[in-house]
PDB file of C-alpha atoms in Angstrom:
ATOM      1  CA  MET Y   8     137.870 102.550 105.191  1.00 44.00           C
ATOM      2  CA  GLY Y   9     137.767 105.613 104.124  1.00 52.00           C
ATOM      3  CA  ASN Y  10     134.505 107.672 103.349  1.00 69.00           C
ATOM      4  CA  ALA Y  11     132.505 104.806 101.893  1.00 84.00           C
ATOM      5  CA  PRO Y  12     131.768 102.173 104.516  1.00 92.00           C
ATOM      6  CA  LYS Y  13     130.444  98.950 102.768  1.00 96.00           C
ATOM      7  CA  HIS Y  14     128.860  97.428 105.545  1.00 97.00           C
ATOM      8  CA  LEU Y  15     127.336  99.162 108.490  1.00 98.00           C
ATOM      9  CA  LEU Y  16     125.667  97.955 111.813  1.00 98.00           C
ATOM     10  CA  ASP Y  17     122.938 100.221 113.418  1.00 98.00           C
ATOM     11  CA  ILE Y  18     122.595  99.317 117.203  1.00 98.00           C
ATOM     12  CA  GLY Y  19     119.295 100.350 118.037  1.00 95.00           C
ATOM     13  CA  GLY Y  20     118.292 101.213 114.851  1.00 94.00           C
ATOM     14  CA  ASN Y  21     114.455 101.931 115.321  1.00 91.00           C
ATOM     15  CA  THR Y  22     112.598 102.426 112.456  1.00 92.00           C
ATOM     16  CA  GLY Y  23     115.271 102.370 109.988  1.00 96.00           C
ATOM     17  CA  LYS Y  24     115.212 106.220 108.957  1.00 96.00           C
ATOM     18  CA  PHE Y  25     118.883 106.450 109.143  1.00 96.00           C
ATOM     19  CA  ALA Y  26     119.493 103.082 107.196  1.00 97.00           C
ATOM     20  CA  LEU Y  27     117.275 104.578 104.394  1.00 97.00           C
ATOM     21  CA  HIS Y  28     119.576 107.860 104.373  1.00 96.00           C
ATOM     22  CA  CYS Y  29     122.633 105.383 104.314  1.00 96.00           C
ATOM     23  CA  VAL Y  30     121.330 103.139 101.409  1.00 97.00           C
ATOM     24  CA  GLY Y  31     119.859 106.403  99.561  1.00 95.00           C
ATOM     25  CA  TYR Y  32     123.852 108.203 100.037  1.00 94.00           C
ATOM     26  CA  ASN Y  33     125.473 104.863  98.890  1.00 94.00           C
ATOM     27  CA  PRO Y  34     124.532 102.592  96.544  1.00 94.00           C
ATOM     28  CA  GLU Y  35     126.759 100.059  97.446  1.00 95.00           C
ATOM     29  CA  VAL Y  36     125.940  99.892 101.615  1.00 97.00           C
ATOM     30  CA  GLU Y  37     124.663  97.298 103.377  1.00 97.00           C
ATOM     31  CA  VAL Y  38     122.878  97.887 106.533  1.00 98.00           C
ATOM     32  CA  THR Y  39     122.286  95.664 109.293  1.00 98.00           C
ATOM     33  CA  ILE Y  40     119.786  97.173 111.912  1.00 98.00           C
ATOM     34  CA  ALA Y  41     120.297  95.487 115.694  1.00 98.00           C
ATOM     35  CA  ASP Y  42     116.982  95.687 117.487  1.00 96.00           C
ATOM     36  CA  LEU Y  43     114.248  94.372 119.237  1.00 95.00           C
ATOM     37  CA  PRO Y  44     112.126  92.213 117.242  1.00 96.00           C
ATOM     38  CA  GLY Y  45     108.941  94.527 117.643  1.00 95.00           C
ATOM     39  CA  GLN Y  46     111.230  97.078 116.176  1.00 95.00           C
ATOM     40  CA  LEU Y  47     112.625  94.928 113.356  1.00 97.00           C
ATOM     41  CA  ASP Y  48     108.946  94.531 112.500  1.00 97.00           C
ATOM     42  CA  MET Y  49     108.377  98.349 112.437  1.00 96.00           C
ATOM     43  CA  MET Y  50     111.384  98.762 110.392  1.00 97.00           C
ATOM     44  CA  ARG Y  51     110.570  96.476 107.738  1.00 97.00           C
ATOM     45  CA  ASN Y  52     107.221  98.397 107.556  1.00 97.00           C
ATOM     46  CA  PHE Y  53     108.554 101.431 107.301  1.00 97.00           C
ATOM     47  CA  VAL Y  54     111.217 100.832 104.711  1.00 97.00           C
ATOM     48  CA  ALA Y  55     109.057  98.437 102.374  1.00 97.00           C
ATOM     49  CA  GLY Y  56     109.227  99.753  98.734  1.00 96.00           C
ATOM     50  CA  LYS Y  57     111.508 102.299  99.132  1.00 97.00           C
ATOM     51  CA  LYS Y  58     114.476 102.659  97.291  1.00 95.00           C
ATOM     52  CA  GLY Y  59     117.488 100.684  98.595  1.00 96.00           C
ATOM     53  CA  ALA Y  60     115.592  98.659 101.151  1.00 97.00           C
ATOM     54  CA  GLU Y  61     116.889  95.386 100.106  1.00 98.00           C
ATOM     55  CA  ARG Y  62     120.078  96.225 101.530  1.00 98.00           C
ATOM     56  CA  ILE Y  63     118.674  96.831 105.021  1.00 98.00           C
ATOM     57  CA  THR Y  64     118.409  93.777 107.206  1.00 98.00           C
ATOM     58  CA  GLY Y  65     117.031  93.276 110.423  1.00 98.00           C
ATOM     59  CA  TYR Y  66     119.062  91.180 113.500  1.00 98.00           C
ATOM     60  CA  PRO Y  67     116.636  90.518 116.406  1.00 98.00           C
ATOM     61  CA  ILE Y  68     118.320  91.053 120.049  1.00 97.00           C
ATOM     62  CA  ASN Y  69     117.549  92.376 122.990  1.00 95.00           C
ATOM     63  CA  LEU Y  70     120.812  93.596 124.311  1.00 93.00           C
ATOM     64  CA  LEU Y  71     119.688  93.464 128.165  1.00 90.00           C
ATOM     65  CA  ASN Y  72     119.843  89.278 127.715  1.00 93.00           C
ATOM     66  CA  THR Y  73     123.507  89.430 129.012  1.00 91.00           C
ATOM     67  CA  SER Y  74     123.256  85.697 127.115  1.00 95.00           C
ATOM     68  CA  GLU Y  75     122.620  87.588 123.273  1.00 97.00           C
ATOM     69  CA  LYS Y  76     125.374  87.956 121.178  1.00 97.00           C
ATOM     70  CA  LEU Y  77     125.650  91.014 118.426  1.00 98.00           C
ATOM     71  CA  PRO Y  78     126.143  89.994 114.946  1.00 97.00           C
ATOM     72  CA  THR Y  79     129.558  89.072 113.534  1.00 93.00           C
ATOM     73  CA  GLY Y  80     130.633  90.111 110.673  1.00 88.00           C
ATOM     74  CA  THR Y  81     133.099  92.645 108.623  1.00 92.00           C
ATOM     75  CA  TRP Y  82     131.647  95.636 109.787  1.00 97.00           C
ATOM     76  CA  ASP Y  83     133.203  99.286 108.388  1.00 97.00           C
ATOM     77  CA  VAL Y  84     131.030 100.938 110.793  1.00 97.00           C
ATOM     78  CA  ILE Y  85     129.077 100.509 113.659  1.00 98.00           C
ATOM     79  CA  TRP Y  86     126.185 103.042 114.836  1.00 97.00           C
ATOM     80  CA  MET Y  87     124.435 103.968 117.948  1.00 96.00           C
ATOM     81  CA  SER Y  88     122.041 107.180 117.750  1.00 91.00           C
ATOM     82  CA  GLN Y  89     120.599 108.681 120.916  1.00 85.00           C
ATOM     83  CA  PHE Y  90     120.458 104.886 122.003  1.00 89.00           C
ATOM     84  CA  LEU Y  91     122.751 104.157 124.813  1.00 91.00           C
ATOM     85  CA  VAL Y  92     120.850 106.849 126.873  1.00 85.00           C
ATOM     86  CA  CYS Y  93     118.519 104.929 127.279  1.00 84.00           C
ATOM     87  CA  PHE Y  94     120.193 102.192 129.933  1.00 89.00           C
ATOM     88  CA  SER Y  95     121.914 102.550 132.896  1.00 89.00           C
ATOM     89  CA  LYS Y  96     125.897 102.929 133.455  1.00 92.00           C
ATOM     90  CA  GLU Y  97     126.076  98.792 134.221  1.00 94.00           C
ATOM     91  CA  GLN Y  98     124.061  98.526 131.017  1.00 93.00           C
ATOM     92  CA  ILE Y  99     126.009 100.745 128.668  1.00 95.00           C
ATOM     93  CA  ALA Y 100     128.958  99.103 129.722  1.00 97.00           C
ATOM     94  CA  HIS Y 101     127.658  95.436 128.485  1.00 97.00           C
ATOM     95  CA  ILE Y 102     126.278  97.123 125.285  1.00 97.00           C
ATOM     96  CA  LEU Y 103     130.244  98.305 125.001  1.00 98.00           C
ATOM     97  CA  ALA Y 104     131.617  95.191 125.555  1.00 97.00           C
ATOM     98  CA  LEU Y 105     129.641  93.317 122.966  1.00 97.00           C
ATOM     99  CA  THR Y 106     130.450  95.884 120.395  1.00 98.00           C
ATOM    100  CA  ALA Y 107     134.323  95.527 121.195  1.00 98.00           C
ATOM    101  CA  GLU Y 108     133.731  91.966 120.790  1.00 97.00           C
ATOM    102  CA  ILE Y 109     132.693  91.894 117.291  1.00 98.00           C
ATOM    103  CA  MET Y 110     135.252  95.156 115.730  1.00 98.00           C
ATOM    104  CA  THR Y 111     138.386  94.958 114.110  1.00 96.00           C
ATOM    105  CA  ALA Y 112     141.198  97.189 113.610  1.00 95.00           C
ATOM    106  CA  GLN Y 113     139.567  98.799 111.017  1.00 95.00           C
ATOM    107  CA  THR Y 114     135.999  99.351 112.271  1.00 97.00           C
ATOM    108  CA  ARG Y 115     134.645 103.027 113.288  1.00 97.00           C
ATOM    109  CA  LEU Y 116     132.256 102.903 115.975  1.00 98.00           C
ATOM    110  CA  TYR Y 117     130.268 105.987 115.988  1.00 97.00           C
ATOM    111  CA  ILE Y 118     128.084 107.442 119.131  1.00 95.00           C
ATOM    112  CA  LEU Y 119     126.043 110.487 118.587  1.00 90.00           C
ATOM    113  CA  ASP Y 120     124.459 111.427 121.692  1.00 87.00           C
ATOM    114  CA  LEU Y 121     124.182 114.804 124.193  1.00 80.00           C
ATOM    115  CA  PHE Y 122     126.206 115.495 126.933  1.00 74.00           C
ATOM    116  CA  TRP Y 123     124.736 118.231 129.285  1.00 63.00           C
ATOM    117  CA  ASN Y 124     128.472 118.927 130.967  1.00 66.00           C
ATOM    118  CA  LEU Y 125     129.524 119.663 126.867  1.00 63.00           C
ATOM    119  CA  GLN Y 126     126.721 122.453 125.880  1.00 63.00           C
ATOM    120  CA  LYS Y 127     127.631 125.666 124.667  1.00 67.00           C
ATOM    121  CA  THR Y 128     125.056 127.302 127.242  1.00 68.00           C
ATOM    122  CA  GLU Y 129     123.769 126.421 130.921  1.00 71.00           C
ATOM    123  CA  ALA Y 130     120.183 127.129 129.463  1.00 68.00           C
ATOM    124  CA  ALA Y 131     121.125 123.857 127.737  1.00 64.00           C
ATOM    125  CA  ALA Y 132     122.753 122.500 130.290  1.00 59.00           C
ATOM    126  CA  LEU Y 133     119.935 122.955 132.484  1.00 60.00           C
ATOM    127  CA  SER Y 134     117.737 121.390 129.659  1.00 70.00           C
ATOM    128  CA  LEU Y 135     119.191 118.399 129.244  1.00 60.00           C
ATOM    129  CA  THR Y 136     119.455 117.607 132.911  1.00 63.00           C
ATOM    130  CA  MET Y 137     115.596 118.020 133.184  1.00 60.00           C
ATOM    131  CA  THR Y 138     114.930 115.935 130.373  1.00 63.00           C
ATOM    132  CA  SER Y 139     116.935 113.561 131.893  1.00 54.00           C
ATOM    133  CA  VAL Y 140     114.310 113.601 135.157  1.00 55.00           C
ATOM    134  CA  TYR Y 141     111.669 112.791 132.339  1.00 55.00           C
ATOM    135  CA  PHE Y 142     113.022 109.928 130.741  1.00 56.00           C
ATOM    136  CA  ALA Y 143     113.913 108.539 133.962  1.00 52.00           C
ATOM    137  CA  ASP Y 144     110.246 108.610 135.167  1.00 55.00           C
ATOM    138  CA  ILE Y 145     108.760 108.392 131.501  1.00 55.00           C
ATOM    139  CA  ALA Y 146     110.841 105.581 130.050  1.00 55.00           C
ATOM    140  CA  ASN Y 147     112.547 102.668 131.520  1.00 56.00           C
ATOM    141  CA  GLY Y 148     113.684 104.427 135.050  1.00 58.00           C
ATOM    142  CA  CYS Y 149     117.417 104.091 133.996  1.00 66.00           C
ATOM    143  CA  SER Y 150     117.227 106.449 130.686  1.00 68.00           C
ATOM    144  CA  LYS Y 151     119.397 109.746 131.308  1.00 72.00           C
ATOM    145  CA  PHE Y 152     121.770 112.102 129.585  1.00 79.00           C
ATOM    146  CA  TYR Y 153     124.779 111.544 130.806  1.00 79.00           C
ATOM    147  CA  ARG Y 154     128.144 113.804 131.903  1.00 80.00           C
ATOM    148  CA  TYR Y 155     130.768 113.205 128.943  1.00 84.00           C
ATOM    149  CA  GLU Y 156     133.213 111.687 130.739  1.00 89.00           C
ATOM    150  CA  VAL Y 157     130.990 108.608 131.831  1.00 91.00           C
ATOM    151  CA  TYR Y 158     131.064 107.512 128.187  1.00 93.00           C
ATOM    152  CA  GLU Y 159     134.625 108.085 128.635  1.00 95.00           C
ATOM    153  CA  GLU Y 160     135.476 106.133 131.432  1.00 97.00           C
ATOM    154  CA  LEU Y 161     133.074 102.921 130.146  1.00 96.00           C
ATOM    155  CA  ILE Y 162     134.646 103.362 126.845  1.00 97.00           C
ATOM    156  CA  LYS Y 163     137.791 102.578 128.039  1.00 98.00           C
ATOM    157  CA  GLN Y 164     136.673 100.072 130.457  1.00 97.00           C
ATOM    158  CA  ALA Y 165     135.374  98.416 127.090  1.00 98.00           C
ATOM    159  CA  GLY Y 166     138.748  98.257 125.775  1.00 98.00           C
ATOM    160  CA  LEU Y 167     138.190 101.246 122.782  1.00 98.00           C
ATOM    161  CA  ARG Y 168     139.251 104.523 122.694  1.00 98.00           C
ATOM    162  CA  ILE Y 169     137.975 107.991 121.571  1.00 97.00           C
ATOM    163  CA  VAL Y 170     139.816 109.020 118.609  1.00 97.00           C
ATOM    164  CA  LYS Y 171     137.456 112.108 117.869  1.00 94.00           C
ATOM    165  CA  ILE Y 172     135.085 113.726 119.243  1.00 90.00           C
ATOM    166  CA  HIS Y 173     132.774 115.921 116.516  1.00 81.00           C
ATOM    167  CA  ALA Y 174     131.181 118.953 118.936  1.00 74.00           C
ATOM    168  CA  GLN Y 175     127.574 120.280 118.654  1.00 64.00           C
ATOM    169  CA  LEU Y 176     126.446 118.416 115.742  1.00 62.00           C
ATOM    170  CA  PRO Y 177     124.098 120.792 114.717  1.00 61.00           C
ATOM    171  CA  ILE Y 178     123.281 122.107 118.039  1.00 69.00           C
ATOM    172  CA  GLY Y 179     124.081 119.912 121.576  1.00 71.00           C
ATOM    173  CA  HIS Y 180     124.691 116.740 119.482  1.00 78.00           C
ATOM    174  CA  ASN Y 181     128.646 114.900 119.900  1.00 84.00           C
ATOM    175  CA  LEU Y 182     129.638 112.420 117.928  1.00 90.00           C
ATOM    176  CA  LEU Y 183     132.314 110.004 119.155  1.00 93.00           C
ATOM    177  CA  GLU Y 184     134.287 108.576 116.850  1.00 96.00           C
ATOM    178  CA  ILE Y 185     135.783 105.315 118.823  1.00 97.00           C
ATOM    179  CA  VAL Y 186     138.525 102.401 117.844  1.00 98.00           C
ATOM    180  CA  LYS Y 187     139.617  99.647 119.413  1.00 97.00           C
ATOM    181  CA  ALA Y 188     141.914 100.414 121.844  1.00 94.00           C
TER     182      ALA Y 188
END
């Protein structure tokens, strides 16, 4: 694949801001955003008329509906940015299993997230654990920042393998690079 993916799937792509950066950076990349229909409407409004918008498409999906599937294709990269924290462990396991189904040996899955136990300071770890309380109460009742080992185990259960952890990007975030096991 190299450093120039041609087909990128952004799961939980929200407004499409990341997708716009991708198509702006690489004039050959095509980005598909898999998200709820309402989010895709907001994405289409946000990217409309912007450079590269014609290379951004939406795929409507409710990942909590266990009968729905992710789009098949030849994905060079699958991207999830601060997405899985919105779900319970069981829901994350389901999402990772769906993702593994559409991956090939060449596909790279990247998960950008915050893990409270991988923070450089105790204050940062405490801030994330207290933010988890906010997420669980205000969001959907199960959002939280997890320990790294929880993701590690769920990734393994899905038949995937972490090949690299890019730590502290820029402050506190960790980028997991994952392939099929």
